[in-house]
PDB file of C-alpha atoms in Angstrom:
ATOM      1  CA  UNK A   3     127.791 122.963 103.859  1.00 65.00           C
ATOM      2  CA  UNK A   4     127.335 124.436 107.333  1.00 81.00           C
ATOM      3  CA  UNK A   5     128.167 122.495 110.479  1.00 80.00           C
ATOM      4  CA  UNK A   6     124.544 121.748 111.411  1.00 81.00           C
ATOM      5  CA  UNK A   7     123.754 120.291 107.976  1.00 87.00           C
ATOM      6  CA  UNK A   8     126.966 118.261 108.163  1.00 85.00           C
ATOM      7  CA  UNK A   9     125.931 116.792 111.536  1.00 82.00           C
ATOM      8  CA  UNK A  10     122.404 116.070 110.329  1.00 86.00           C
ATOM      9  CA  UNK A  11     123.521 114.326 107.154  1.00 89.00           C
ATOM     10  CA  UNK A  12     126.441 112.280 108.472  1.00 91.00           C
ATOM     11  CA  UNK A  13     124.084 109.719 110.024  1.00 93.00           C
ATOM     12  CA  UNK A  14     122.322 108.839 106.736  1.00 95.00           C
ATOM     13  CA  UNK A  15     122.549 105.171 105.809  1.00 95.00           C
ATOM     14  CA  UNK A  16     124.497 105.804 102.585  1.00 94.00           C
ATOM     15  CA  UNK A  17     127.304 107.218 104.737  1.00 93.00           C
ATOM     16  CA  UNK A  18     127.545 104.216 107.027  1.00 94.00           C
ATOM     17  CA  UNK A  19     130.688 102.142 106.758  1.00 92.00           C
ATOM     18  CA  UNK A  20     130.638  98.460 105.798  1.00 93.00           C
ATOM     19  CA  UNK A  21     130.989  97.181 109.373  1.00 93.00           C
ATOM     20  CA  UNK A  22     128.161  99.413 110.598  1.00 95.00           C
ATOM     21  CA  UNK A  23     125.864  98.207 107.815  1.00 95.00           C
ATOM     22  CA  UNK A  24     126.494  94.606 108.865  1.00 94.00           C
ATOM     23  CA  UNK A  25     124.816  95.380 112.197  1.00 95.00           C
ATOM     24  CA  UNK A  26     121.560  96.377 110.466  1.00 95.00           C
ATOM     25  CA  UNK A  27     118.919  94.393 108.604  1.00 94.00           C
ATOM     26  CA  UNK A  28     119.435  93.596 104.894  1.00 95.00           C
ATOM     27  CA  UNK A  29     119.058  96.880 103.030  1.00 96.00           C
ATOM     28  CA  UNK A  30     119.015  98.038  99.423  1.00 96.00           C
ATOM     29  CA  UNK A  31     119.744 101.600  98.422  1.00 96.00           C
ATOM     30  CA  UNK A  32     119.918 103.626  95.233  1.00 96.00           C
ATOM     31  CA  UNK A  33     120.379 107.305  94.444  1.00 97.00           C
ATOM     32  CA  UNK A  34     117.409 109.151  92.990  1.00 96.00           C
ATOM     33  CA  UNK A  35     118.217 111.333  89.997  1.00 94.00           C
ATOM     34  CA  UNK A  36     116.791 114.815  89.521  1.00 93.00           C
ATOM     35  CA  UNK A  37     114.515 113.395  86.797  1.00 92.00           C
ATOM     36  CA  UNK A  38     113.278 110.677  89.144  1.00 95.00           C
ATOM     37  CA  UNK A  39     112.516 113.222  91.851  1.00 95.00           C
ATOM     38  CA  UNK A  40     110.563 115.279  89.319  1.00 92.00           C
ATOM     39  CA  UNK A  41     108.766 112.112  88.241  1.00 93.00           C
ATOM     40  CA  UNK A  42     107.855 111.253  91.841  1.00 95.00           C
ATOM     41  CA  UNK A  43     106.476 114.756  92.254  1.00 93.00           C
ATOM     42  CA  UNK A  44     104.317 114.329  89.173  1.00 91.00           C
ATOM     43  CA  UNK A  45     103.125 110.892  90.301  1.00 92.00           C
ATOM     44  CA  UNK A  46     102.219 112.425  93.666  1.00 93.00           C
ATOM     45  CA  UNK A  47     100.288 115.232  92.007  1.00 91.00           C
ATOM     46  CA  UNK A  48      98.388 112.771  89.830  1.00 89.00           C
ATOM     47  CA  UNK A  49      97.485 110.637  92.839  1.00 90.00           C
ATOM     48  CA  UNK A  50      96.230 113.792  94.560  1.00 86.00           C
ATOM     49  CA  UNK A  51      94.078 114.791  91.574  1.00 83.00           C
ATOM     50  CA  UNK A  52      96.266 117.480  89.986  1.00 78.00           C
ATOM     51  CA  UNK A  53      96.121 117.451  86.152  1.00 68.00           C
ATOM     52  CA  UNK A  54      99.089 116.029  84.289  1.00 67.00           C
ATOM     53  CA  UNK A  55     101.661 118.606  83.235  1.00 62.00           C
ATOM     54  CA  UNK A  56     102.502 116.899  79.940  1.00 59.00           C
ATOM     55  CA  UNK A  57      99.077 117.039  78.260  1.00 61.00           C
ATOM     56  CA  UNK A  58      99.812 117.988  74.642  1.00 61.00           C
ATOM     57  CA  UNK A  59     103.584 117.651  75.079  1.00 67.00           C
ATOM     58  CA  UNK A  60     104.582 114.284  73.614  1.00 65.00           C
ATOM     59  CA  UNK A  61     108.279 114.610  74.516  1.00 69.00           C
ATOM     60  CA  UNK A  62     107.486 115.380  78.159  1.00 72.00           C
ATOM     61  CA  UNK A  63     104.965 112.538  78.210  1.00 76.00           C
ATOM     62  CA  UNK A  64     107.569 110.108  76.871  1.00 81.00           C
ATOM     63  CA  UNK A  65     110.224 111.259  79.377  1.00 84.00           C
ATOM     64  CA  UNK A  66     107.755 110.921  82.222  1.00 85.00           C
ATOM     65  CA  UNK A  67     106.764 107.358  81.366  1.00 87.00           C
ATOM     66  CA  UNK A  68     110.377 106.322  80.770  1.00 90.00           C
ATOM     67  CA  UNK A  69     111.364 107.676  84.182  1.00 92.00           C
ATOM     68  CA  UNK A  70     108.370 106.075  85.883  1.00 92.00           C
ATOM     69  CA  UNK A  71     109.324 102.763  84.285  1.00 93.00           C
ATOM     70  CA  UNK A  72     112.872 102.945  85.706  1.00 94.00           C
ATOM     71  CA  UNK A  73     111.454 103.586  89.182  1.00 95.00           C
ATOM     72  CA  UNK A  74     109.118 100.608  88.825  1.00 94.00           C
ATOM     73  CA  UNK A  75     112.071  98.416  87.841  1.00 94.00           C
ATOM     74  CA  UNK A  76     114.035  99.545  90.915  1.00 94.00           C
ATOM     75  CA  UNK A  77     111.086  98.821  93.213  1.00 94.00           C
ATOM     76  CA  UNK A  78     110.435  95.485  91.466  1.00 93.00           C
ATOM     77  CA  UNK A  79     113.999  94.352  92.229  1.00 94.00           C
ATOM     78  CA  UNK A  80     113.480  95.276  95.872  1.00 95.00           C
ATOM     79  CA  UNK A  81     110.186  93.365  96.016  1.00 93.00           C
ATOM     80  CA  UNK A  82     111.853  90.242  94.601  1.00 93.00           C
ATOM     81  CA  UNK A  83     114.531  90.437  97.280  1.00 94.00           C
ATOM     82  CA  UNK A  84     112.172  91.048 100.210  1.00 95.00           C
ATOM     83  CA  UNK A  85     109.177  88.803  99.586  1.00 93.00           C
ATOM     84  CA  UNK A  86     107.554  89.575 102.943  1.00 93.00           C
ATOM     85  CA  UNK A  87     107.667  93.301 102.303  1.00 95.00           C
ATOM     86  CA  UNK A  88     109.980  96.176 103.076  1.00 96.00           C
ATOM     87  CA  UNK A  89     110.194  99.456 104.958  1.00 95.00           C
ATOM     88  CA  UNK A  90     111.527 102.486 103.119  1.00 96.00           C
ATOM     89  CA  UNK A  91     112.987 105.903 103.689  1.00 96.00           C
ATOM     90  CA  UNK A  92     114.063 108.738 101.430  1.00 96.00           C
ATOM     91  CA  UNK A  93     117.071 110.424 102.924  1.00 94.00           C
ATOM     92  CA  UNK A  94     116.641 109.778 106.631  1.00 92.00           C
ATOM     93  CA  UNK A  95     112.848 110.105 106.769  1.00 92.00           C
ATOM     94  CA  UNK A  96     110.121 107.506 106.515  1.00 92.00           C
ATOM     95  CA  UNK A  97     106.424 108.180 105.838  1.00 92.00           C
ATOM     96  CA  UNK A  98     105.595 107.852 109.532  1.00 87.00           C
ATOM     97  CA  UNK A  99     103.291 110.846 109.427  1.00 89.00           C
ATOM     98  CA  UNK A 100     100.782 108.711 107.494  1.00 88.00           C
ATOM     99  CA  UNK A 101     101.400 105.537 109.524  1.00 83.00           C
ATOM    100  CA  UNK A 102     102.316 103.297 106.581  1.00 83.00           C
ATOM    101  CA  UNK A 103     105.343 101.145 107.226  1.00 88.00           C
ATOM    102  CA  UNK A 104     105.189  97.842 105.357  1.00 93.00           C
ATOM    103  CA  UNK A 105     105.185  97.803 101.547  1.00 94.00           C
ATOM    104  CA  UNK A 106     105.073  95.022  98.992  1.00 92.00           C
ATOM    105  CA  UNK A 107     103.666  96.808  95.950  1.00 92.00           C
ATOM    106  CA  UNK A 108     104.979  99.658  93.835  1.00 93.00           C
ATOM    107  CA  UNK A 109     101.629 101.429  94.013  1.00 93.00           C
ATOM    108  CA  UNK A 110     101.768 101.537  97.815  1.00 94.00           C
ATOM    109  CA  UNK A 111     105.235 103.125  97.679  1.00 96.00           C
ATOM    110  CA  UNK A 112     104.066 105.792  95.229  1.00 95.00           C
ATOM    111  CA  UNK A 113     100.987 106.467  97.366  1.00 95.00           C
ATOM    112  CA  UNK A 114     102.986 106.722 100.591  1.00 96.00           C
ATOM    113  CA  UNK A 115     105.381 109.208  98.988  1.00 96.00           C
ATOM    114  CA  UNK A 116     102.444 111.203  97.626  1.00 95.00           C
ATOM    115  CA  UNK A 117     100.740 111.440 101.015  1.00 95.00           C
ATOM    116  CA  UNK A 118     103.749 112.020 103.274  1.00 95.00           C
ATOM    117  CA  UNK A 119     104.723 115.598 104.140  1.00 94.00           C
ATOM    118  CA  UNK A 120     107.755 114.206 105.984  1.00 93.00           C
ATOM    119  CA  UNK A 121     109.135 112.680 102.787  1.00 95.00           C
ATOM    120  CA  UNK A 122     108.737 115.893 100.781  1.00 95.00           C
ATOM    121  CA  UNK A 123     110.183 118.017 103.599  1.00 94.00           C
ATOM    122  CA  UNK A 124     113.247 115.746 103.525  1.00 94.00           C
ATOM    123  CA  UNK A 125     113.554 115.981  99.732  1.00 96.00           C
ATOM    124  CA  UNK A 126     113.332 119.774 100.023  1.00 95.00           C
ATOM    125  CA  UNK A 127     116.018 119.838 102.744  1.00 93.00           C
ATOM    126  CA  UNK A 128     118.398 117.651 100.738  1.00 94.00           C
ATOM    127  CA  UNK A 129     117.818 119.573  97.517  1.00 94.00           C
ATOM    128  CA  UNK A 130     118.291 122.955  99.198  1.00 94.00           C
ATOM    129  CA  UNK A 131     121.620 121.826 100.656  1.00 93.00           C
ATOM    130  CA  UNK A 132     122.737 120.169  97.394  1.00 93.00           C
ATOM    131  CA  UNK A 133     122.965 116.725  99.010  1.00 95.00           C
ATOM    132  CA  UNK A 134     122.351 113.472  97.125  1.00 96.00           C
ATOM    133  CA  UNK A 135     118.922 111.908  97.638  1.00 97.00           C
ATOM    134  CA  UNK A 136     118.797 108.165  98.261  1.00 97.00           C
ATOM    135  CA  UNK A 137     115.926 105.706  98.411  1.00 97.00           C
ATOM    136  CA  UNK A 138     116.556 103.092 101.097  1.00 97.00           C
ATOM    137  CA  UNK A 139     114.536  99.874 101.461  1.00 97.00           C
ATOM    138  CA  UNK A 140     114.997  97.561 104.432  1.00 96.00           C
ATOM    139  CA  UNK A 141     113.777  94.016 104.799  1.00 95.00           C
ATOM    140  CA  UNK A 142     110.585  93.847 106.848  1.00 95.00           C
ATOM    141  CA  UNK A 143     110.555  91.862 110.077  1.00 92.00           C
ATOM    142  CA  UNK A 144     107.899  91.609 112.754  1.00 90.00           C
ATOM    143  CA  UNK A 145     109.088  93.285 115.941  1.00 90.00           C
ATOM    144  CA  UNK A 146     107.892  93.185 119.519  1.00 89.00           C
ATOM    145  CA  UNK A 147     107.517  96.853 120.605  1.00 86.00           C
ATOM    146  CA  UNK A 148     108.973  95.892 124.001  1.00 86.00           C
ATOM    147  CA  UNK A 149     112.283  95.262 122.276  1.00 90.00           C
ATOM    148  CA  UNK A 150     112.569  98.723 120.676  1.00 92.00           C
ATOM    149  CA  UNK A 151     114.985 101.055 122.466  1.00 93.00           C
ATOM    150  CA  UNK A 152     116.416 104.489 121.782  1.00 92.00           C
ATOM    151  CA  UNK A 153     119.932 105.305 122.951  1.00 94.00           C
ATOM    152  CA  UNK A 154     121.283 108.824 123.451  1.00 93.00           C
ATOM    153  CA  UNK A 155     125.012 109.131 122.818  1.00 93.00           C
ATOM    154  CA  UNK A 156     127.029 112.186 123.809  1.00 91.00           C
ATOM    155  CA  UNK A 157     130.775 112.534 123.284  1.00 91.00           C
ATOM    156  CA  UNK A 158     130.708 108.909 122.084  1.00 92.00           C
ATOM    157  CA  UNK A 159     129.386 107.739 125.467  1.00 93.00           C
ATOM    158  CA  UNK A 160     126.057 105.989 125.977  1.00 94.00           C
ATOM    159  CA  UNK A 161     124.287 108.264 128.447  1.00 90.00           C
ATOM    160  CA  UNK A 162     120.633 107.171 128.352  1.00 90.00           C
ATOM    161  CA  UNK A 163     118.393 104.310 127.140  1.00 92.00           C
ATOM    162  CA  UNK A 164     114.680 104.998 126.774  1.00 89.00           C
ATOM    163  CA  UNK A 165     111.711 103.209 125.172  1.00 88.00           C
ATOM    164  CA  UNK A 166     111.300 103.937 121.491  1.00 84.00           C
ATOM    165  CA  UNK A 167     107.543 104.404 121.970  1.00 76.00           C
ATOM    166  CA  UNK A 168     107.637 107.202 124.575  1.00 63.00           C
ATOM    167  CA  UNK A 169     106.183 105.048 127.333  1.00 58.00           C
ATOM    168  CA  UNK A 170     107.588 106.975 130.280  1.00 55.00           C
ATOM    169  CA  UNK A 171     106.559 104.332 132.812  1.00 59.00           C
ATOM    170  CA  UNK A 172     108.732 101.720 131.116  1.00 73.00           C
ATOM    171  CA  UNK A 173     112.319 101.290 132.272  1.00 80.00           C
ATOM    172  CA  UNK A 174     114.881  99.337 130.354  1.00 82.00           C
ATOM    173  CA  UNK A 175     115.332  96.012 132.204  1.00 83.00           C
ATOM    174  CA  UNK A 176     118.748  95.391 133.737  1.00 86.00           C
ATOM    175  CA  UNK A 177     119.360  92.433 131.432  1.00 87.00           C
ATOM    176  CA  UNK A 178     118.679  94.552 128.341  1.00 88.00           C
ATOM    177  CA  UNK A 179     120.782  97.417 129.689  1.00 91.00           C
ATOM    178  CA  UNK A 180     123.724  95.062 130.126  1.00 93.00           C
ATOM    179  CA  UNK A 181     123.311  93.683 126.596  1.00 94.00           C
ATOM    180  CA  UNK A 182     123.027  97.162 125.097  1.00 95.00           C
ATOM    181  CA  UNK A 183     126.075  98.495 126.962  1.00 94.00           C
ATOM    182  CA  UNK A 184     128.129  95.471 125.893  1.00 94.00           C
ATOM    183  CA  UNK A 185     126.930  95.927 122.316  1.00 94.00           C
ATOM    184  CA  UNK A 186     127.783  99.628 122.369  1.00 95.00           C
ATOM    185  CA  UNK A 187     131.248  98.887 123.733  1.00 93.00           C
ATOM    186  CA  UNK A 188     131.962  96.718 120.691  1.00 92.00           C
ATOM    187  CA  UNK A 189     130.681  99.114 118.021  1.00 93.00           C
ATOM    188  CA  UNK A 190     130.883 102.729 119.239  1.00 92.00           C
ATOM    189  CA  UNK A 191     134.065 103.445 117.262  1.00 92.00           C
ATOM    190  CA  UNK A 192     132.149 102.803 114.015  1.00 93.00           C
ATOM    191  CA  UNK A 193     129.602 105.574 114.635  1.00 94.00           C
ATOM    192  CA  UNK A 194     129.805 108.559 112.256  1.00 93.00           C
ATOM    193  CA  UNK A 195     129.398 111.224 114.963  1.00 91.00           C
ATOM    194  CA  UNK A 196     130.209 111.810 118.628  1.00 91.00           C
ATOM    195  CA  UNK A 197     126.651 112.960 119.396  1.00 91.00           C
ATOM    196  CA  UNK A 198     123.702 111.042 118.025  1.00 92.00           C
ATOM    197  CA  UNK A 199     120.587 109.000 118.653  1.00 93.00           C
ATOM    198  CA  UNK A 200     120.750 105.265 117.995  1.00 95.00           C
ATOM    199  CA  UNK A 201     117.677 103.060 117.652  1.00 95.00           C
ATOM    200  CA  UNK A 202     118.044  99.385 118.458  1.00 96.00           C
ATOM    201  CA  UNK A 203     115.866  96.315 118.378  1.00 95.00           C
ATOM    202  CA  UNK A 204     116.737  93.979 121.246  1.00 94.00           C
ATOM    203  CA  UNK A 205     114.980  90.614 120.856  1.00 91.00           C
ATOM    204  CA  UNK A 206     115.185  88.192 123.746  1.00 85.00           C
ATOM    205  CA  UNK A 207     116.707  85.323 121.806  1.00 80.00           C
ATOM    206  CA  UNK A 208     118.633  86.893 118.927  1.00 84.00           C
ATOM    207  CA  UNK A 209     121.358  89.424 118.257  1.00 92.00           C
ATOM    208  CA  UNK A 210     120.745  93.143 118.710  1.00 95.00           C
ATOM    209  CA  UNK A 211     119.842  94.874 115.439  1.00 96.00           C
ATOM    210  CA  UNK A 212     120.833  98.447 114.606  1.00 96.00           C
ATOM    211  CA  UNK A 213     117.650 100.039 113.214  1.00 95.00           C
ATOM    212  CA  UNK A 214     118.797 103.576 112.555  1.00 94.00           C
ATOM    213  CA  UNK A 215     120.783 106.648 113.535  1.00 94.00           C
ATOM    214  CA  UNK A 216     119.821 110.283 113.816  1.00 92.00           C
ATOM    215  CA  UNK A 217     121.534 113.480 114.862  1.00 89.00           C
ATOM    216  CA  UNK A 218     121.040 114.502 118.485  1.00 85.00           C
ATOM    217  CA  UNK A 219     120.619 118.259 118.236  1.00 76.00           C
ATOM    218  CA  UNK A 220     120.748 119.107 121.933  1.00 63.00           C
ATOM    219  CA  UNK A 221     124.541 118.720 122.358  1.00 51.00           C
ATOM    220  CA  UNK A 222     125.175 120.094 118.858  1.00 47.00           C
ATOM    221  CA  UNK A 223     123.263 123.345 119.424  1.00 47.00           C
ATOM    222  CA  UNK A 224     123.915 123.397 123.179  1.00 48.00           C
ATOM    223  CA  UNK A 225     120.313 124.047 124.178  1.00 43.00           C
ATOM    224  CA  UNK A 226     117.468 121.997 125.608  1.00 46.00           C
ATOM    225  CA  UNK A 227     114.796 120.568 123.355  1.00 40.00           C
ATOM    226  CA  UNK A 228     111.207 119.586 123.942  1.00 41.00           C
ATOM    227  CA  UNK A 229     110.241 115.917 123.775  1.00 38.00           C
ATOM    228  CA  UNK A 230     108.738 116.518 120.333  1.00 37.00           C
ATOM    229  CA  UNK A 231     112.017 117.996 119.084  1.00 41.00           C
ATOM    230  CA  UNK A 232     114.248 115.417 120.741  1.00 43.00           C
ATOM    231  CA  UNK A 233     112.320 112.378 119.565  1.00 41.00           C
ATOM    232  CA  UNK A 234     112.838 113.005 115.893  1.00 42.00           C
ATOM    233  CA  UNK A 235     112.413 110.391 113.182  1.00 44.00           C
ATOM    234  CA  UNK A 236     115.369 108.405 114.359  1.00 40.00           C
ATOM    235  CA  UNK A 237     115.910 105.707 111.917  1.00 38.00           C
ATOM    236  CA  UNK A 238     112.859 103.538 111.510  1.00 38.00           C
TER     237      UNK A 238
END
């Protein structure tokens, strides 16, 4: 594994330590097998109108339905746990490119995976680099966009706080900055990398919630990035 892939993958939720996970919302995670990935690909093709590969092959048909059933059971357990819905990612990518965030039905998860190029790009990246592929589901909560902040961390120091939603006219209020800096001072040693992007939700009346981590490529590759490159998926 080269250094860049190592830096990109170290921020994935499955690599977070116990104490770091406690700072996030309730989350369930399971590893997708090679058969399940193949099954998801076939489900996606079916939903996009591509003929089924197993026509006339009873063994393949049976394997496909068995695998699909196991996926449905996994998603059913998640639905029972998070009755108000959940947000999901595969690897460190969510289906943001199709603007579908909240899920409460298995069909909507299958459809989001089928329609999202971001999800399949992530699966391709993980497969190419022989990394395990995890499905992560996080409890859904309603969030005020004004409480969503992105923090840039270099050499394990918090160097900038910006709005999550690229509203350049919005500055982080002093009160929030103080809360975020105090929060960072208590948890920075738990972070999996010296250089990364950290997404936080800062409600006015409750504790700060860690929403996600992503690699910050600018200090890693030692070159400047455009806004589009810098503001990558980030965690949620």
